[in-house]
Coordinates of C-alpha atoms in Angstrom, one line a residue:
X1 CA 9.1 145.6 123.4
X2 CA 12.6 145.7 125.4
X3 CA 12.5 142.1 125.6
X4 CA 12.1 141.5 122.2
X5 CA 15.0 144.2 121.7
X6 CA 17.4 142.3 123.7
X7 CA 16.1 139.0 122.4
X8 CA 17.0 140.4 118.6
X9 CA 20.1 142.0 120.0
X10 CA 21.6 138.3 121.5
X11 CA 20.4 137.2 118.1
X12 CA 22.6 139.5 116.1
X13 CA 25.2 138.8 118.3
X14 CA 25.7 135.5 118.0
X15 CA 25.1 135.8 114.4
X16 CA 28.2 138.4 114.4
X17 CA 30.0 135.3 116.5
X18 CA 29.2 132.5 114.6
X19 CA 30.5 134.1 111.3
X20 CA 33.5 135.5 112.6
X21 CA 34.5 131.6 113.9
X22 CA 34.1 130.3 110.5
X23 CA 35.9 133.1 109.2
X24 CA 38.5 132.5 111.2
X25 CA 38.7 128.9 111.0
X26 CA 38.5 128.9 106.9
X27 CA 41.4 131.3 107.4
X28 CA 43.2 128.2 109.4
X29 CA 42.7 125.8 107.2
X30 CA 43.3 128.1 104.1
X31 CA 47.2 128.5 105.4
X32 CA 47.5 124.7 106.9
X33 CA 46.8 124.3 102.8
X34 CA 49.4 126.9 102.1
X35 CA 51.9 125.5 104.1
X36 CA 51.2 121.7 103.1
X37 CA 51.5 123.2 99.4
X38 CA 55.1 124.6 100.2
X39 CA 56.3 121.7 102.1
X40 CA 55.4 119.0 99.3
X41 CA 58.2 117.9 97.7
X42 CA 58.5 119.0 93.9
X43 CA 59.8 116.6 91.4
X44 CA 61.9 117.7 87.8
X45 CA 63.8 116.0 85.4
X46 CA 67.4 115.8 86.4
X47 CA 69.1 114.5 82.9
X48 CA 70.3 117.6 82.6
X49 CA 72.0 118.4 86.0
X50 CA 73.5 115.3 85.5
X51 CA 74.7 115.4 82.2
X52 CA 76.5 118.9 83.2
X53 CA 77.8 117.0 86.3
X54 CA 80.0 114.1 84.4
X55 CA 80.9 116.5 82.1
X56 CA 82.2 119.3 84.2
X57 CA 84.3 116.3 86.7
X58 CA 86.1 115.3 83.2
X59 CA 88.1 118.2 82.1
X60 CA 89.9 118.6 85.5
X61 CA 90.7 114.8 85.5
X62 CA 92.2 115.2 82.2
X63 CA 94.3 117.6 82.9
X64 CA 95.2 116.0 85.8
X65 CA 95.7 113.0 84.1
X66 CA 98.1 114.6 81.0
X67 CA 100.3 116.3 84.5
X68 CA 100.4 112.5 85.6
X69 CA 101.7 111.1 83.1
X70 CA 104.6 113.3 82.6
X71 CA 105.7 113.2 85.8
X72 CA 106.0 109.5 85.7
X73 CA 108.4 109.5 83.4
X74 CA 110.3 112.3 84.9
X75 CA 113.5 111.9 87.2
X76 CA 114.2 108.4 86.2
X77 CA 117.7 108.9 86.4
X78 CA 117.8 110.5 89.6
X79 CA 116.9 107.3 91.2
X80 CA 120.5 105.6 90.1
X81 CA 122.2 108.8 91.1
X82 CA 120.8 109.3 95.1
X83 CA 121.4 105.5 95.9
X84 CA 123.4 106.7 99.0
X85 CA 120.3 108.4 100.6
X86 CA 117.6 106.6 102.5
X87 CA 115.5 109.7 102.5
X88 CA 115.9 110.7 98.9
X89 CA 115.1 107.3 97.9
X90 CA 111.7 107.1 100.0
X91 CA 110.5 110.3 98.6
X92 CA 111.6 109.2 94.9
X93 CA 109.2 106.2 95.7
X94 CA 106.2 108.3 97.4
X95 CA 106.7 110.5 94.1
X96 CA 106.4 107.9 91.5
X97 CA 103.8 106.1 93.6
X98 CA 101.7 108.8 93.8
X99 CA 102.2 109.9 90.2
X100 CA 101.7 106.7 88.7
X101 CA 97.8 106.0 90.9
X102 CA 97.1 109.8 90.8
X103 CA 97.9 109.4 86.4
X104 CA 95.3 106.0 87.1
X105 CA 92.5 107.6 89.1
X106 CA 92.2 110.3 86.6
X107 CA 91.9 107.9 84.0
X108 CA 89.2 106.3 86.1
X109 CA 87.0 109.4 86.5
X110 CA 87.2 110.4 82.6
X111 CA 86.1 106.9 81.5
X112 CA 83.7 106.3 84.2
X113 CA 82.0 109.9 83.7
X114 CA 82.0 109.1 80.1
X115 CA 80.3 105.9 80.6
X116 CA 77.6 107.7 83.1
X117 CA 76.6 110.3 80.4
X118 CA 76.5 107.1 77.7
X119 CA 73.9 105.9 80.3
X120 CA 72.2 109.0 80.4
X121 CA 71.6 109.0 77.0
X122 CA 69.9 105.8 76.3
X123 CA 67.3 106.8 79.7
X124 CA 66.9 103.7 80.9
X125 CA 65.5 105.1 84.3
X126 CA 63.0 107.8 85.8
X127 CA 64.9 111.1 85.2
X128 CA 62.1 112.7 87.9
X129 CA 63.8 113.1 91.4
X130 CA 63.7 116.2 94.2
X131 CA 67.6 117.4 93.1
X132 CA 70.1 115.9 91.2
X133 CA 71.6 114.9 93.8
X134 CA 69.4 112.4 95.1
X135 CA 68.4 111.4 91.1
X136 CA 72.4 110.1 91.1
X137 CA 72.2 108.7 94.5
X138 CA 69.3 106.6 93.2
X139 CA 69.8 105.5 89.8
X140 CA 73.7 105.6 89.1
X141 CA 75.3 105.1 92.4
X142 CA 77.9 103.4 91.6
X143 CA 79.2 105.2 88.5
X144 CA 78.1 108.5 90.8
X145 CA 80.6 107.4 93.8
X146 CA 83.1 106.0 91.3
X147 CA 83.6 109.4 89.5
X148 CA 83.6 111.5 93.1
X149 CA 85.9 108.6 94.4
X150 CA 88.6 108.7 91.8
X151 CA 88.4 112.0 91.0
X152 CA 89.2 113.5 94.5
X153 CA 91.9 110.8 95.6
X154 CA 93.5 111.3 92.3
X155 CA 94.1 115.0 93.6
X156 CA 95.5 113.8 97.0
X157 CA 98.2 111.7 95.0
X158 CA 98.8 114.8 92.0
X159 CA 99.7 117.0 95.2
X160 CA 101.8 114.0 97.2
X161 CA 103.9 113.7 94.1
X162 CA 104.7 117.7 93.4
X163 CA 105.7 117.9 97.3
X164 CA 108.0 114.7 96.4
X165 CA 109.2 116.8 93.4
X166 CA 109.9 119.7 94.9
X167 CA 111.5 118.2 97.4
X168 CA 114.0 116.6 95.2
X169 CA 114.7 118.9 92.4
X170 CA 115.8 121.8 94.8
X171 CA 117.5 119.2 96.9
X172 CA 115.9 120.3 99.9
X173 CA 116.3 116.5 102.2
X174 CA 120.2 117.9 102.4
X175 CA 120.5 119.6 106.0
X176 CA 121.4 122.9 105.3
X177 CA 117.9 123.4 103.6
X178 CA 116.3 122.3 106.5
X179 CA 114.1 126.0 106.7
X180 CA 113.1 125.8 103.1
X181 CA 112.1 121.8 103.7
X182 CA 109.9 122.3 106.5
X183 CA 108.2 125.8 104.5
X184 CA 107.0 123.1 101.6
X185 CA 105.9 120.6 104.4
X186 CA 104.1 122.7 106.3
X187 CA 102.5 124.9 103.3
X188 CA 101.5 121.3 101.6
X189 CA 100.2 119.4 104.9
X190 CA 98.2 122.2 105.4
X191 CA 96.5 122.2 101.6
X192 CA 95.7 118.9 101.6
X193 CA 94.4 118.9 105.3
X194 CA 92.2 121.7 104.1
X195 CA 90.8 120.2 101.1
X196 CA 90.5 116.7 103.1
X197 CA 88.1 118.6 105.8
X198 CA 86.4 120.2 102.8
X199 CA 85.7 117.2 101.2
X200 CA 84.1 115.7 104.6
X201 CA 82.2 118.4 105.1
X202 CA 80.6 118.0 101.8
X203 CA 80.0 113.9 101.2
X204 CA 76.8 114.3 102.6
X205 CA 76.2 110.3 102.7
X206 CA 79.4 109.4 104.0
X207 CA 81.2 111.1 107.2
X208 CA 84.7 110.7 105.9
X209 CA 86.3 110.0 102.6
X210 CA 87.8 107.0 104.2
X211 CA 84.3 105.8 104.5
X212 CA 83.9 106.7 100.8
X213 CA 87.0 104.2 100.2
X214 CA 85.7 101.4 102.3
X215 CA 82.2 101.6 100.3
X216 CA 83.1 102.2 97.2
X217 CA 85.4 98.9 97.0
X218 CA 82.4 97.1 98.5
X219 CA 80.0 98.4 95.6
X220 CA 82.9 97.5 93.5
X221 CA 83.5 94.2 95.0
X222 CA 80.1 93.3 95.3
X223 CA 79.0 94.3 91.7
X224 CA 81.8 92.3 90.0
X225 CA 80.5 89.2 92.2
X226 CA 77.0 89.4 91.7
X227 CA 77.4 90.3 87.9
X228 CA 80.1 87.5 87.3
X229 CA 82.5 90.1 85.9
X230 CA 85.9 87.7 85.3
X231 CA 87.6 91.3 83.9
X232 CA 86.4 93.5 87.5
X233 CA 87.9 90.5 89.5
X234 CA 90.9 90.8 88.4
X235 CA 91.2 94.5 88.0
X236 CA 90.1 94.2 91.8
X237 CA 93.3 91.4 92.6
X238 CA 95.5 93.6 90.8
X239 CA 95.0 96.8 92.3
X240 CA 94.5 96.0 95.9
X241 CA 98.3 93.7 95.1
X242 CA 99.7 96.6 93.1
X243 CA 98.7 99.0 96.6
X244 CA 100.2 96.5 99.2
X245 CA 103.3 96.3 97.6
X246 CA 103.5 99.9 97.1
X247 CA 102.7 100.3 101.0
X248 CA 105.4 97.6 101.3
X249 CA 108.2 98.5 99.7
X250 CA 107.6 102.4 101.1
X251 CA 107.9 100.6 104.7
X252 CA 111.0 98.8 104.1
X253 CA 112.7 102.0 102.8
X254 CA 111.6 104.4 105.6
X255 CA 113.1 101.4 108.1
X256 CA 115.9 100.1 106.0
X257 CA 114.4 96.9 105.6
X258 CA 115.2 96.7 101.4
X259 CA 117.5 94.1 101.1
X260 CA 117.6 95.3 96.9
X261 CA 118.8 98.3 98.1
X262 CA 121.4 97.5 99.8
X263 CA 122.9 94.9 97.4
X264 CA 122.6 97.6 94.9
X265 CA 124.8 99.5 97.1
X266 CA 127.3 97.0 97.6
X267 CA 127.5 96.1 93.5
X268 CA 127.8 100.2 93.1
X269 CA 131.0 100.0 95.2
X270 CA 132.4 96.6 93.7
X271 CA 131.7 98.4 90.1
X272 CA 133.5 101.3 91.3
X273 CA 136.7 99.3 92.5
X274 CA 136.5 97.4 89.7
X275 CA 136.3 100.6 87.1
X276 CA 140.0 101.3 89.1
X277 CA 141.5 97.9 88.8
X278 CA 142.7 98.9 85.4
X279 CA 144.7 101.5 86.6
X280 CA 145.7 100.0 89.7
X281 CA 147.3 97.2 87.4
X282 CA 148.6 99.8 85.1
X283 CA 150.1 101.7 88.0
X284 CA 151.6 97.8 89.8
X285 CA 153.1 97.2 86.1
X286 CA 154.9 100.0 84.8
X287 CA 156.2 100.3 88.8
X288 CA 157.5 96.5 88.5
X289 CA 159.0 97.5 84.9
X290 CA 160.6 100.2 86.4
X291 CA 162.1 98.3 89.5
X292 CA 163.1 95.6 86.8
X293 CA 164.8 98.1 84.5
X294 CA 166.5 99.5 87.7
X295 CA 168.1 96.1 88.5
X296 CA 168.7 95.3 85.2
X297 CA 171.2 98.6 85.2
X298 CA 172.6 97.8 88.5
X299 CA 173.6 94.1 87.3
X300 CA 175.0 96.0 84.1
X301 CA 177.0 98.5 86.2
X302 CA 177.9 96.0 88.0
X303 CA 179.5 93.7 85.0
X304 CA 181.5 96.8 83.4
X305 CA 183.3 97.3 86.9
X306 CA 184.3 93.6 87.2
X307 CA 185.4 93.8 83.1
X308 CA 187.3 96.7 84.0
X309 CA 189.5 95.2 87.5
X310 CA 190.1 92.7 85.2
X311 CA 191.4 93.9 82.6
X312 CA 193.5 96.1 85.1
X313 CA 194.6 93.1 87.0
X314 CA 195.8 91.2 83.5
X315 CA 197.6 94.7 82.5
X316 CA 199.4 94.2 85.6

């Protein structure tokens, strides 16, 4: 009888074992399940995101562009009056330089954004994706990086040109506004440094925005190549031409190396002495008239006295 006992007791044990392995072991598996569950990845339709997206870069870049454009076309005439100042002249350049690409670039992000949601609409693609972020990355990179691009270089350039205007319209390059000079260099500089290490930090597929610049003209270059697009060529010629001469001209003026500038100068002063000839010749005339008249009396003085000891002489 005991051995039976402790033969049914080893029994019940490993009875009591056995289920609380599989127990465990179901419990495993049931959260390796779990966990695989929560790590798959989750697809949805991003049309929407992306539609938002284009549509929310547009407004700023409109107003951006409208600000642009009026600045182009502002202090024109300041450009004739400040010939005599190699600084004022470069920062009249930078300013209507950065106005006239910022005014382009914000004309590029408000067509291109228009022609991504166009493209949305038709859905010629797989709208499913993880985030809309990766849905853009794969099917619309180019308008994607075009509209991002644009959009925060146009910035840089709308914030270059209000330092350049500030800078000119409170005539702070004269040197006894020196303080309030450096105050909108160093409050500037730092903005744009700030927003340029913002916008680094947040590419996500490129480490710099220069790196952003170098592959979006390759996408660019690459797409009007391969497509045979005679109207992208172009566009391409012109703009990398119309940016090297920019950078060129820019150069010579910071080193003194415009030739045009200085012939202007020298024309300035020839039109100045010439705008005084008149008067110089006015002034040389009515002096020789009056030198003439002068002698003209003395040779008339001069007759009387004679007439006179003559007649003196004949009384005699």
């Amino acid at each position: 009888a005991p051995v039976v006992a402790n033969r049914a007791a080893s029994v019940a044990t490993a009875t009591i074992a056995t289920v609380a392995a599989s127990s465990s072991s179901s419990s495993i598996a049931s959260s390796t399940a779990l966990q695989a569950a929560s790590s798959a990845v989750v697809l949805k339709d991003c049309t929407s995101g992306a539609l938002a997206f284009f549509n929310g870069i547009r407004t700023p870049a409109a107003l951006i562009a409208g600000s642009s454009l009026a600045a182009l076309f502002s202090m024109i005439g300041k450009y004739r009056e400040l010939q005599k100042s190699r600084g004022e002249r470069v920062t009249l350049r930078i300013f209507h330089a950065c106005a006239l690409f910022g005014f382009l670039l914000a004309v590029t992000t408000v067509v291109s954004s228009t022609s991504a949601g166009t493209r949305l609409l038709l859905g010629e693609f797989n709208p499913m994706a993880p985030n809309v972020y990766q849905f853009l990355k794969r099917e619309m990179e180019f308008e994607w990086t075009l509209t991002r691009w644009c959009f925060l270089t146009g910035v840089m350039n709308f914030l270059t040109a209000i330092g350049g205007r500030i800078l000119i319209e409170f005539d702070l390059l004269t040197e006894y506004r020196a303080a309030e000079r450096y105050i909108v260099f160093l409050a500037l500089g730092g903005m744009i440094g700030h927003l340029t290490s913002l916008v680094n930090s947040s590419l996500n597929c490129w480490p710099n925005l220069w790196s952003m610049t170098v592959d979006v003209y390759r996408m660019a270059t690459l797409r009007a190549w391969r497509n045979k697009y005679p109207l992208a060529i172009v566009s391409l010629l012109g703009v990398t031409t119309a940016i090297s001469w920019s950078a060129i001209s820019i150069v010579q003026e910071i080193f003194g190396w415009n030739k045009a500038a200085s012939i202007s100068d020298d024309e300035s002063d020839s039109a100045t002495t010439l705008d005084y000839m008149p008067s110089i010749l006015a002034a040389s005339s009515s002096s020789s008239g009056e030198v003439s008249d002068a002698n003209g009396d003395t040779s008339d003085g001069a007759a009387e006295a004679h007439a006179e000891v003559s007649a003196d002489n004949s009384a005699t």
